[in-house]
């Protein structure tokens, strides 16, 4: 349904996308993960026909995004990052306007359907300018669903929502993803894990990883970190913990008296570490699993990228 | 074309919830009414002025020179500022359909003001014998509609260039004003100055249509200005995609 082939985009001297390729099948929910400025929005804008790539090609629903832009736009539902709404219109008016531009059949019926789908049937006549941010997000989502698009492209669909709304929107996306192709961007790892069938990680306009969420986590599980603080000096503590089987490295952390232990994949070293410290007659003050943060994944993946890059050179 | 109509209807309706549009309409009629009453009370009795529709249409042209850029300023600039242009440019609407729709919406609204001004010639017709020349009146109104179409198209073009409505209004007014006074600049007899004068917005209105001379070439002139401005506006919208 979506095929991107060596897409690149430059704005003046700035390279936003440096040749990325990927594909998504029908009924697949594709997550697009990356830090701000990685090129997520740029990619989505190319796929929705908003702007052409500098080079490379992309097909959505079988149509070329540049050559057959109108056909693509007919088949894509798009929720941009800044939800495009007219504050002086009510939700119903807004959806009717967009629906008539998109030539939706039985528009009035369909507007009620999507309002119900996003849980807005009670607030459909309120002016959009008076709605809360979460409700506006839902109006935007309703707009993207209105014409029953084959492909849904959602740029940060849960940003700015409260936790309950986030869960609702995620459920809705999962439901929609059963028949349609959904591509959504996020910078929340757990969101990608919960919702997506497959995840693309991009950084600086390049694809750095592509896999199912489960595989990505397994692959990255080696990065388990534990923060330990005791009554001893950090250097002494580091020396004490270094010899333990399963410990890959011990580094002195920035916080006073704290060391950061990196463990081998899939092993929880916390009980062992605690016992060793107590046996050495020290007071254990803190023992925290730092887990894997998205930042550390990016750091890890981009470091690998840079190394590969320098070898090639 | 249906897309343009959908957009035009939305813009037309939007003027009715816009305080600015009401203010513009109210101001237009206030100024027209004032000038009209001055003309009726002082101009007609002293014989300085002949009773005809031009007592209204001359001032109306000047008022609309100012009102047009105000009515068109937010059409595209605000879409750009609010990020809603992204929505329109990713819906199955061609860039020119968007631009034409925006223009048409403002044109329909301004037609209401122009039509409303017809009340003044009707009044003059009531209290003068044998009444006013209806032919000249109709010709002048046709010219007015053509002129307004061009002014609004220039305004739409200005609006496409900026993401600030105020900047669009100032630029639109400046371009219209330059074209407005071009006729005076080129008042000389040399071929060049004649050519420059021919490009002015007012020449075709005051010299011909306003006088009751319904010449196709003048209407073609206004249609060309309108088409050119709308073409440039859609080029600007399209160029936004490449930035």
Coordinates of C-alpha atoms in Angstrom, one line a residue:
Chain A
X1 CA 0.0 0.0 0.0
X2 CA 2.9 2.3 0.8
X3 CA 6.2 1.9 -1.1
X4 CA 8.9 4.5 -0.6
X5 CA 12.0 4.2 -2.6
X6 CA 15.2 6.2 -1.8
X7 CA 13.2 9.3 -0.8
X8 CA 15.3 12.3 -0.1
X9 CA 14.4 15.9 0.6
X10 CA 16.6 18.9 1.1
X11 CA 15.6 22.4 2.2
X12 CA 18.3 24.7 0.9
X13 CA 21.5 23.2 2.5
X14 CA 19.7 21.2 5.1
X15 CA 19.1 17.5 4.3
X16 CA 15.9 16.5 6.0
X17 CA 15.7 13.0 4.3
X18 CA 18.8 11.2 3.1
X19 CA 17.3 8.4 0.9
X20 CA 15.0 6.2 2.9
X21 CA 13.1 3.2 1.6
X22 CA 10.4 1.2 3.2
X23 CA 7.1 -0.5 2.5
X24 CA 3.8 -1.2 4.3
X25 CA 1.2 -3.8 3.4
X26 CA -2.5 -3.6 3.6
X27 CA -3.8 -4.0 7.2
X28 CA -0.4 -3.2 8.7
X29 CA 0.2 -0.6 11.3
X30 CA 3.6 0.9 10.7
X31 CA 5.2 3.0 13.4
X32 CA 7.6 5.8 12.5
X33 CA 9.9 6.4 15.5
X34 CA 12.5 9.1 15.7
X35 CA 13.5 12.2 17.6
X36 CA 12.3 15.6 16.6
X37 CA 13.8 16.7 13.3
X38 CA 14.5 13.2 12.2
X39 CA 12.4 13.5 9.1
X40 CA 9.2 11.9 10.2
X41 CA 6.9 14.8 9.2
X42 CA 8.8 15.4 5.9
X43 CA 8.3 11.8 4.9
X44 CA 4.6 12.0 5.7
X45 CA 4.2 15.2 3.8
X46 CA 5.7 13.5 0.8
X47 CA 3.5 10.5 1.1
X48 CA 0.3 12.6 1.4
X49 CA 1.1 14.6 -1.8
X50 CA 1.7 17.8 0.2
X51 CA 5.2 18.2 -1.3
X52 CA 7.3 16.3 -3.8
X53 CA 10.6 14.6 -2.7
X54 CA 13.9 16.1 -4.0
X55 CA 14.7 12.7 -5.3
X56 CA 13.4 9.2 -5.1
X57 CA 9.9 7.9 -5.7
X58 CA 6.9 6.8 -3.6
X59 CA 3.7 5.0 -4.3
X60 CA 0.6 5.0 -2.1
X61 CA -2.3 2.7 -2.9
X62 CA -0.6 2.0 -6.2
X63 CA -0.3 5.6 -7.4
X64 CA 2.8 7.7 -7.7
X65 CA 2.8 10.6 -5.2
X66 CA 4.1 13.1 -7.7
X67 CA 2.7 12.0 -11.0
X68 CA -0.7 10.9 -9.7
X69 CA -0.9 13.2 -6.7
X70 CA -4.7 13.7 -6.8
X71 CA -5.4 10.0 -6.9
X72 CA -3.1 9.5 -3.9
X73 CA -4.8 12.4 -2.0
X74 CA -8.2 10.8 -2.7
X75 CA -7.1 7.6 -1.0
X76 CA -5.2 8.9 2.0
X77 CA -6.5 10.2 5.3
X78 CA -4.0 12.6 6.9
X79 CA -3.7 14.1 10.3
X80 CA -0.9 16.6 10.4
X81 CA 1.1 17.3 13.5
X82 CA -0.5 20.7 14.0
X83 CA -4.2 19.7 13.6
X84 CA -5.6 21.8 10.8
X85 CA -8.9 23.1 12.0
X86 CA -11.1 26.2 11.5
X87 CA -11.9 27.5 14.9
X88 CA -14.9 29.5 13.8
X89 CA -16.7 26.3 12.4
X90 CA -18.4 23.6 14.4
X91 CA -17.2 20.1 14.2
X92 CA -20.1 19.1 12.0
X93 CA -19.7 22.1 9.6
X94 CA -16.0 21.4 9.4
X95 CA -16.5 17.7 8.5
X96 CA -19.3 18.6 6.0
X97 CA -16.9 21.1 4.3
X98 CA -14.1 18.5 4.1
X99 CA -16.5 15.8 3.1
X100 CA -17.9 17.9 0.2
X101 CA -14.3 18.6 -1.0
X102 CA -13.7 14.9 -0.9
X103 CA -17.0 14.0 -2.5
X104 CA -18.1 11.7 0.3
X105 CA -21.4 9.9 -0.5
X106 CA -24.3 10.3 2.0
X107 CA -22.3 13.0 3.7
X108 CA -24.7 13.7 6.5
X109 CA -24.9 10.1 7.6
X110 CA -21.1 9.6 7.3
X111 CA -20.4 12.7 9.4
X112 CA -22.5 11.3 12.2
X113 CA -20.7 8.0 11.8
X114 CA -17.2 9.4 12.2
X115 CA -18.3 11.7 15.0
X116 CA -19.6 8.7 16.9
X117 CA -16.4 6.8 16.0
X118 CA -14.2 9.4 17.7
X119 CA -16.7 9.9 20.5
X120 CA -17.7 13.5 19.6
X121 CA -21.4 13.0 18.8
X122 CA -22.4 15.2 21.8
X123 CA -20.0 18.0 20.9
X124 CA -20.5 18.1 17.1
X125 CA -22.2 21.5 17.2
X126 CA -19.7 23.2 19.4
X127 CA -17.3 25.6 17.7
X128 CA -13.9 24.0 17.2
X129 CA -12.3 27.0 18.9
X130 CA -14.1 26.2 22.1
X131 CA -13.1 22.6 22.2
X132 CA -10.3 21.3 24.4
X133 CA -7.1 20.2 22.8
X134 CA -8.0 16.5 23.1
X135 CA -11.3 17.0 21.5
X136 CA -9.8 19.0 18.7
X137 CA -7.4 16.2 18.0
X138 CA -10.4 13.9 17.7
X139 CA -12.0 16.3 15.2
X140 CA -8.8 16.1 13.2
X141 CA -8.9 12.3 13.4
X142 CA -12.5 12.3 12.2
X143 CA -11.5 14.4 9.2
X144 CA -8.8 11.9 8.4
X145 CA -11.3 9.0 8.5
X146 CA -14.2 10.7 6.8
X147 CA -13.7 9.5 3.3
X148 CA -12.9 5.9 4.3
X149 CA -9.3 6.1 3.1
X150 CA -7.3 3.1 2.2
X151 CA -4.3 4.5 3.9
X152 CA -4.2 6.6 7.1
X153 CA -1.2 8.7 7.8
X154 CA -1.2 10.1 11.4
X155 CA 1.6 12.5 12.5
X156 CA 1.9 12.2 16.3
X157 CA -1.8 11.3 16.8
X158 CA -1.6 11.1 20.6
X159 CA 0.5 14.2 21.3
X160 CA -1.2 16.6 23.8
X161 CA -3.8 14.1 24.9
X162 CA -4.4 13.0 28.5
X163 CA -3.7 9.4 29.4
X164 CA -7.3 8.2 29.1
X165 CA -7.6 9.8 25.7
X166 CA -4.3 8.3 24.6
X167 CA -5.6 4.8 25.4
X168 CA -8.8 5.6 23.5
X169 CA -7.0 6.8 20.4
X170 CA -4.6 3.9 20.5
X171 CA -7.5 1.5 20.6
X172 CA -9.1 3.3 17.7
X173 CA -6.0 3.1 15.7
X174 CA -5.6 -0.6 16.3
X175 CA -9.2 -1.1 15.2
X176 CA -8.7 1.0 12.1
X177 CA -5.5 -0.9 11.3
X178 CA -7.4 -4.2 10.8
X179 CA -8.5 -3.3 7.3
X180 CA -6.5 -0.3 6.4
X181 CA -2.8 0.6 6.2
X182 CA -1.9 2.9 9.0
X183 CA 1.3 4.8 9.3
X184 CA 1.8 6.8 12.5
X185 CA 4.7 8.7 13.9
X186 CA 5.6 9.0 17.5
X187 CA 8.5 9.5 19.7
X188 CA 7.1 7.4 22.5
X189 CA 8.6 3.9 22.3
X190 CA 5.9 2.2 24.4
X191 CA 3.3 3.6 22.1
X192 CA 5.0 2.0 19.1
X193 CA 5.3 -1.2 21.0
X194 CA 1.6 -1.3 21.9
X195 CA 0.1 -0.3 18.6
X196 CA 2.4 -1.1 15.7
X197 CA 3.0 -4.3 13.8
X198 CA 6.3 -3.0 12.6
X199 CA 8.5 -0.1 13.6
X200 CA 10.9 2.1 11.6
X201 CA 13.4 4.1 13.5
X202 CA 14.8 7.1 11.7
X203 CA 17.4 9.6 12.7
X204 CA 18.8 12.5 10.7
X205 CA 16.9 11.5 7.7
X206 CA 18.1 7.9 7.6
X207 CA 16.5 4.6 8.4
X208 CA 18.5 3.1 11.3
X209 CA 16.4 0.1 12.2
X210 CA 13.3 -1.7 10.9
X211 CA 11.6 -4.6 12.7
X212 CA 8.7 -5.8 14.8
X213 CA 8.5 -4.1 18.2
X214 CA 9.3 -7.4 19.9
X215 CA 12.4 -8.1 17.9
X216 CA 13.6 -4.5 18.4
X217 CA 13.3 -4.8 22.2
X218 CA 15.1 -8.2 22.2
X219 CA 17.8 -6.8 20.1
X220 CA 18.2 -3.8 22.3
X221 CA 17.7 -5.6 25.6
X222 CA 21.5 -5.8 26.1
X223 CA 21.5 -2.2 27.1
X224 CA 20.0 -2.9 30.6
X225 CA 21.4 -0.4 33.0
X226 CA 21.3 -0.4 36.8
X227 CA 22.1 2.6 39.0
X228 CA 23.7 1.7 42.4
X229 CA 24.5 4.0 45.3
X230 CA 26.0 3.0 48.6
X231 CA 27.7 4.5 51.6
X232 CA 31.2 3.9 50.0
X233 CA 33.0 6.1 47.5
X234 CA 31.9 5.5 43.9
X235 CA 35.4 4.3 42.9
X236 CA 35.5 1.7 45.6
X237 CA 32.0 0.6 44.8
X238 CA 32.9 0.3 41.1
X239 CA 35.9 -1.9 42.0
X240 CA 33.7 -4.1 44.2
X241 CA 31.0 -4.7 41.5
X242 CA 33.3 -5.2 38.6
X243 CA 34.1 -8.9 39.2
X244 CA 30.5 -10.1 39.4
X245 CA 29.6 -12.5 36.6
X246 CA 27.1 -10.9 34.1
X247 CA 28.4 -7.4 34.7
X248 CA 29.7 -6.0 31.4
X249 CA 30.9 -2.7 32.6
X250 CA 30.8 -0.4 35.6
X251 CA 31.0 3.4 35.1
X252 CA 31.1 6.1 37.7
X253 CA 27.9 8.1 37.3
X254 CA 27.6 11.9 37.6
X255 CA 25.7 11.7 40.8
X256 CA 27.9 11.5 43.9
X257 CA 28.6 7.9 45.1
X258 CA 26.6 6.4 42.3
X259 CA 27.8 3.9 39.7
X260 CA 26.1 2.7 36.5
X261 CA 26.3 -1.0 35.9
X262 CA 25.6 -2.4 32.5
X263 CA 24.5 -6.0 32.5
X264 CA 24.5 -8.8 29.9
X265 CA 21.3 -9.2 28.0
X266 CA 18.3 -10.8 29.7
X267 CA 19.7 -11.1 33.2
X268 CA 18.4 -9.2 36.2
X269 CA 21.5 -8.6 38.3
X270 CA 19.8 -6.5 41.0
X271 CA 19.6 -9.3 43.7
X272 CA 23.3 -10.3 43.1
X273 CA 24.4 -6.7 43.3
X274 CA 22.5 -6.0 46.5
X275 CA 23.9 -9.2 48.2
X276 CA 27.5 -8.3 47.3
X277 CA 27.2 -4.8 48.7
X278 CA 25.6 -6.0 52.0
X279 CA 28.2 -8.7 52.3
X280 CA 30.9 -6.1 51.9
X281 CA 29.4 -4.4 55.0
X282 CA 28.3 -1.4 53.1
X283 CA 24.9 0.3 53.3
X284 CA 22.9 0.0 50.1
X285 CA 21.2 3.4 49.5
X286 CA 19.8 3.0 46.1
X287 CA 19.3 0.3 43.4
X288 CA 17.4 1.3 40.3
X289 CA 16.9 -0.3 37.0
X290 CA 17.4 2.5 34.5
X291 CA 15.9 0.3 31.7
X292 CA 16.3 1.2 28.1
X293 CA 15.2 4.7 27.2
X294 CA 14.4 5.7 23.7
X295 CA 17.3 8.1 24.0
X296 CA 19.7 5.3 24.7
X297 CA 18.3 3.3 21.7
X298 CA 18.9 6.3 19.5
X299 CA 22.3 6.8 20.9
X300 CA 23.1 3.2 20.4
X301 CA 21.7 2.9 16.9
X302 CA 23.2 6.2 15.7
X303 CA 26.5 5.3 17.2
X304 CA 26.5 2.0 15.3
X305 CA 25.5 4.0 12.2
X306 CA 28.4 6.4 12.6
X307 CA 30.8 3.5 13.1
X308 CA 29.6 1.8 9.9
X309 CA 29.9 5.1 8.2
X310 CA 33.5 5.7 9.3
X311 CA 34.5 2.2 8.2
X312 CA 33.1 2.8 4.8
X313 CA 35.1 5.9 4.5
Chain B
X1 CA -14.8 23.4 -10.7
X2 CA -17.1 21.8 -8.1
X3 CA -14.3 22.0 -5.6
X4 CA -14.0 25.8 -6.3
X5 CA -17.7 26.1 -5.7
X6 CA -17.5 24.3 -2.3
X7 CA -14.6 26.5 -1.2
X8 CA -16.4 29.7 -2.5
X9 CA -19.6 28.9 -0.6
X10 CA -17.6 28.4 2.6
X11 CA -15.8 31.7 2.2
X12 CA -19.0 33.5 1.3
X13 CA -20.7 32.2 4.4
X14 CA -17.7 33.0 6.5
X15 CA -18.0 36.7 5.7
X16 CA -21.3 36.7 7.5
X17 CA -19.7 35.7 10.8
X18 CA -16.8 38.0 10.3
X19 CA -16.9 41.4 12.1
X20 CA -14.4 42.7 9.7
X21 CA -16.7 42.0 6.7
X22 CA -19.6 43.7 8.4
X23 CA -17.4 46.7 9.3
X24 CA -16.3 46.9 5.6
X25 CA -19.8 46.7 4.3
X26 CA -21.1 49.3 6.9
X27 CA -18.2 51.6 6.1
X28 CA -18.9 51.3 2.3
X29 CA -22.5 52.3 2.7
X30 CA -21.8 55.0 5.2
X31 CA -19.4 56.7 2.8
X32 CA -21.6 56.2 -0.2
X33 CA -24.6 57.5 1.7
X34 CA -22.7 60.6 2.9
X35 CA -21.4 61.4 -0.5
X36 CA -24.8 60.8 -2.0
X37 CA -26.6 63.1 0.3
X38 CA -24.0 65.8 -0.2
X39 CA -24.4 65.5 -3.9
X40 CA -28.2 65.6 -3.7
X41 CA -28.3 68.6 -1.4
X42 CA -25.5 70.7 -2.9
X43 CA -24.3 69.3 -6.2
X44 CA -27.6 68.9 -7.9
X45 CA -29.3 72.3 -7.0
X46 CA -26.2 74.3 -8.1
X47 CA -26.1 72.4 -11.4
X48 CA -22.5 71.2 -10.7
X49 CA -23.7 67.7 -11.1
X50 CA -26.0 65.9 -13.5
X51 CA -28.5 63.5 -12.1
X52 CA -27.2 60.0 -13.0
X53 CA -25.9 56.8 -11.6
X54 CA -22.4 58.0 -11.7
X55 CA -23.0 60.1 -8.7
X56 CA -22.8 56.8 -6.8
X57 CA -20.5 54.6 -8.9
X58 CA -17.5 57.0 -8.9
X59 CA -17.3 57.1 -5.1
X60 CA -18.1 53.3 -5.0
X61 CA -15.1 52.5 -7.1
X62 CA -12.8 54.4 -4.7
X63 CA -14.4 52.8 -1.6
X64 CA -14.0 49.3 -3.1
X65 CA -10.3 50.0 -3.9
X66 CA -9.9 50.1 -0.1
X67 CA -12.4 47.5 0.9
X68 CA -11.3 44.8 -1.6
X69 CA -7.8 44.1 -0.1
X70 CA -9.4 43.9 3.4
X71 CA -11.9 41.3 2.2
X72 CA -9.3 39.2 0.5
X73 CA -6.4 39.5 3.0
X74 CA -7.0 36.4 5.0
X75 CA -8.2 34.1 2.2
X76 CA -4.9 32.3 1.8
X77 CA -2.6 34.1 4.3
X78 CA -4.6 32.8 7.2
X79 CA -4.7 29.3 5.9
X80 CA -0.9 29.5 5.7
X81 CA -0.6 30.9 9.2
X82 CA -3.0 28.4 10.8
X83 CA -1.5 25.4 9.0
X84 CA -4.8 24.6 7.4
X85 CA -3.3 25.1 4.0
X86 CA -1.7 21.7 4.5
X87 CA -5.2 20.2 4.9
X88 CA -6.4 21.8 1.6
X89 CA -3.2 20.9 -0.3
X90 CA -3.5 17.2 0.8
X91 CA -7.2 17.0 -0.2
X92 CA -8.0 16.2 -3.8
X93 CA -8.2 19.8 -4.8
X94 CA -6.0 21.3 -7.5
X95 CA -4.1 24.5 -6.5
X96 CA -6.0 26.6 -9.1
X97 CA -9.3 25.3 -7.9
X98 CA -8.4 26.4 -4.4
X99 CA -7.4 29.9 -5.6
X100 CA -10.4 30.3 -7.8
X101 CA -12.7 29.2 -5.0
X102 CA -11.3 31.7 -2.6
X103 CA -11.6 34.5 -5.2
X104 CA -15.2 33.5 -6.1
X105 CA -16.3 33.5 -2.4
X106 CA -15.0 37.1 -2.0
X107 CA -16.5 38.1 -5.4
X108 CA -19.9 36.9 -4.4
X109 CA -19.8 38.8 -1.1
X110 CA -18.7 42.0 -2.8
X111 CA -21.4 41.6 -5.4
X112 CA -23.8 42.0 -2.5
X113 CA -22.3 45.4 -1.6
X114 CA -22.3 46.4 -5.3
X115 CA -25.9 45.3 -5.7
X116 CA -26.9 47.1 -2.5
X117 CA -25.5 50.4 -3.9
X118 CA -28.2 50.2 -6.7
X119 CA -30.6 51.7 -4.2
X120 CA -29.1 55.1 -4.7
X121 CA -29.7 55.3 -8.5
X122 CA -33.2 54.1 -7.9
X123 CA -33.7 57.0 -5.5
X124 CA -32.3 59.6 -8.0
X125 CA -34.6 58.1 -10.6
X126 CA -37.6 58.7 -8.3
X127 CA -37.1 62.5 -7.8
X128 CA -35.7 63.6 -11.2
X129 CA -37.7 64.1 -14.4
X130 CA -37.5 62.3 -16.8
X131 CA -35.3 60.0 -14.7
X132 CA -31.8 58.8 -15.4
X133 CA -30.3 57.0 -18.3
X134 CA -30.7 53.4 -17.5
X135 CA -28.4 52.3 -20.3
X136 CA -25.4 54.2 -18.9
X137 CA -26.3 52.9 -15.5
X138 CA -26.2 49.3 -16.5
X139 CA -23.0 49.7 -18.5
X140 CA -21.3 51.4 -15.5
X141 CA -22.5 48.6 -13.2
X142 CA -21.1 46.0 -15.6
X143 CA -17.8 47.9 -15.5
X144 CA -18.0 48.0 -11.7
X145 CA -18.4 44.2 -11.5
X146 CA -15.5 43.7 -13.8
X147 CA -13.3 46.1 -11.9
X148 CA -14.2 44.5 -8.6
X149 CA -13.3 41.1 -10.0
X150 CA -9.8 42.4 -10.9
X151 CA -9.3 44.1 -7.5
X152 CA -10.3 40.9 -5.6
X153 CA -8.0 38.8 -7.8
X154 CA -5.1 41.1 -7.0
X155 CA -6.0 40.8 -3.3
X156 CA -6.0 37.0 -3.6
X157 CA -2.6 37.1 -5.2
X158 CA -1.4 39.3 -2.4
X159 CA -2.8 36.9 0.2
X160 CA -1.0 34.0 -1.4
X161 CA 2.3 35.7 -0.8
X162 CA 2.1 36.2 2.9
X163 CA 1.2 34.4 6.1
X164 CA 0.2 37.6 7.7
X165 CA -3.2 39.0 6.6
X166 CA -2.2 42.5 7.4
X167 CA 0.8 42.3 5.1
X168 CA -1.4 40.9 2.4
X169 CA -3.8 43.8 2.8
X170 CA -1.1 46.4 2.5
X171 CA 0.6 44.7 -0.4
X172 CA -2.8 44.2 -2.2
X173 CA -3.7 47.8 -1.7
X174 CA -0.4 49.0 -2.9
X175 CA -0.6 46.9 -6.1
X176 CA -4.1 48.0 -6.8
X177 CA -3.3 51.7 -6.1
X178 CA -0.3 51.6 -8.6
X179 CA -2.6 50.1 -11.3
X180 CA -5.2 52.7 -10.3
X181 CA -3.0 55.7 -10.9
X182 CA -1.3 54.3 -14.0
X183 CA -3.8 56.1 -16.1
X184 CA -2.8 59.4 -14.7
X185 CA 0.9 58.7 -15.1
X186 CA 0.5 57.8 -18.7
X187 CA -1.7 60.8 -19.5
X188 CA 0.8 62.1 -22.1
X189 CA 0.5 61.7 -25.9
X190 CA 3.5 59.6 -26.6
X191 CA 2.8 56.0 -27.6
X192 CA 4.6 54.7 -24.5
X193 CA 2.6 56.8 -22.1
X194 CA -0.6 55.7 -24.0
X195 CA 0.4 52.1 -23.6
X196 CA 1.1 52.6 -19.9
X197 CA -2.2 54.3 -19.5
X198 CA -3.9 51.4 -21.2
X199 CA -2.6 49.1 -18.5
X200 CA -4.2 51.2 -15.7
X201 CA -7.3 49.8 -14.0
X202 CA -9.3 53.0 -14.2
X203 CA -8.9 53.8 -17.9
X204 CA -11.2 51.1 -19.0
X205 CA -13.7 52.0 -16.4
X206 CA -14.0 55.7 -16.4
X207 CA -13.3 56.3 -20.1
X208 CA -15.7 53.7 -21.5
X209 CA -17.9 51.6 -19.3
X210 CA -18.7 54.4 -16.9
X211 CA -19.7 56.6 -19.8
X212 CA -22.1 54.0 -21.2
X213 CA -19.7 52.7 -23.8
X214 CA -19.9 48.9 -23.5
X215 CA -16.7 47.8 -25.4
X216 CA -15.8 44.1 -25.3
X217 CA -12.0 45.0 -25.2
X218 CA -12.5 46.7 -21.8
X219 CA -14.2 43.6 -20.4
X220 CA -11.4 41.4 -21.9
X221 CA -8.9 43.7 -20.1
X222 CA -10.5 43.1 -16.7
X223 CA -10.9 39.4 -17.4
X224 CA -7.2 39.3 -18.3
X225 CA -6.1 41.1 -15.1
X226 CA -8.3 38.8 -13.1
X227 CA -7.0 35.6 -14.8
X228 CA -3.3 36.8 -14.5
X229 CA -3.6 37.6 -10.8
X230 CA -5.3 34.2 -10.1
X231 CA -2.7 32.4 -12.2
X232 CA 0.1 34.0 -10.3
X233 CA -1.6 33.2 -7.0
X234 CA -1.9 29.5 -7.9
X235 CA 1.8 29.5 -8.9
X236 CA 2.7 30.9 -5.5
X237 CA 0.5 28.3 -3.8
X238 CA 2.2 25.6 -5.8
X239 CA 5.6 27.0 -5.1
X240 CA 4.9 26.5 -1.3
X241 CA 5.0 22.8 -2.0
X242 CA 8.6 23.0 -3.2
X243 CA 9.9 24.9 -0.2

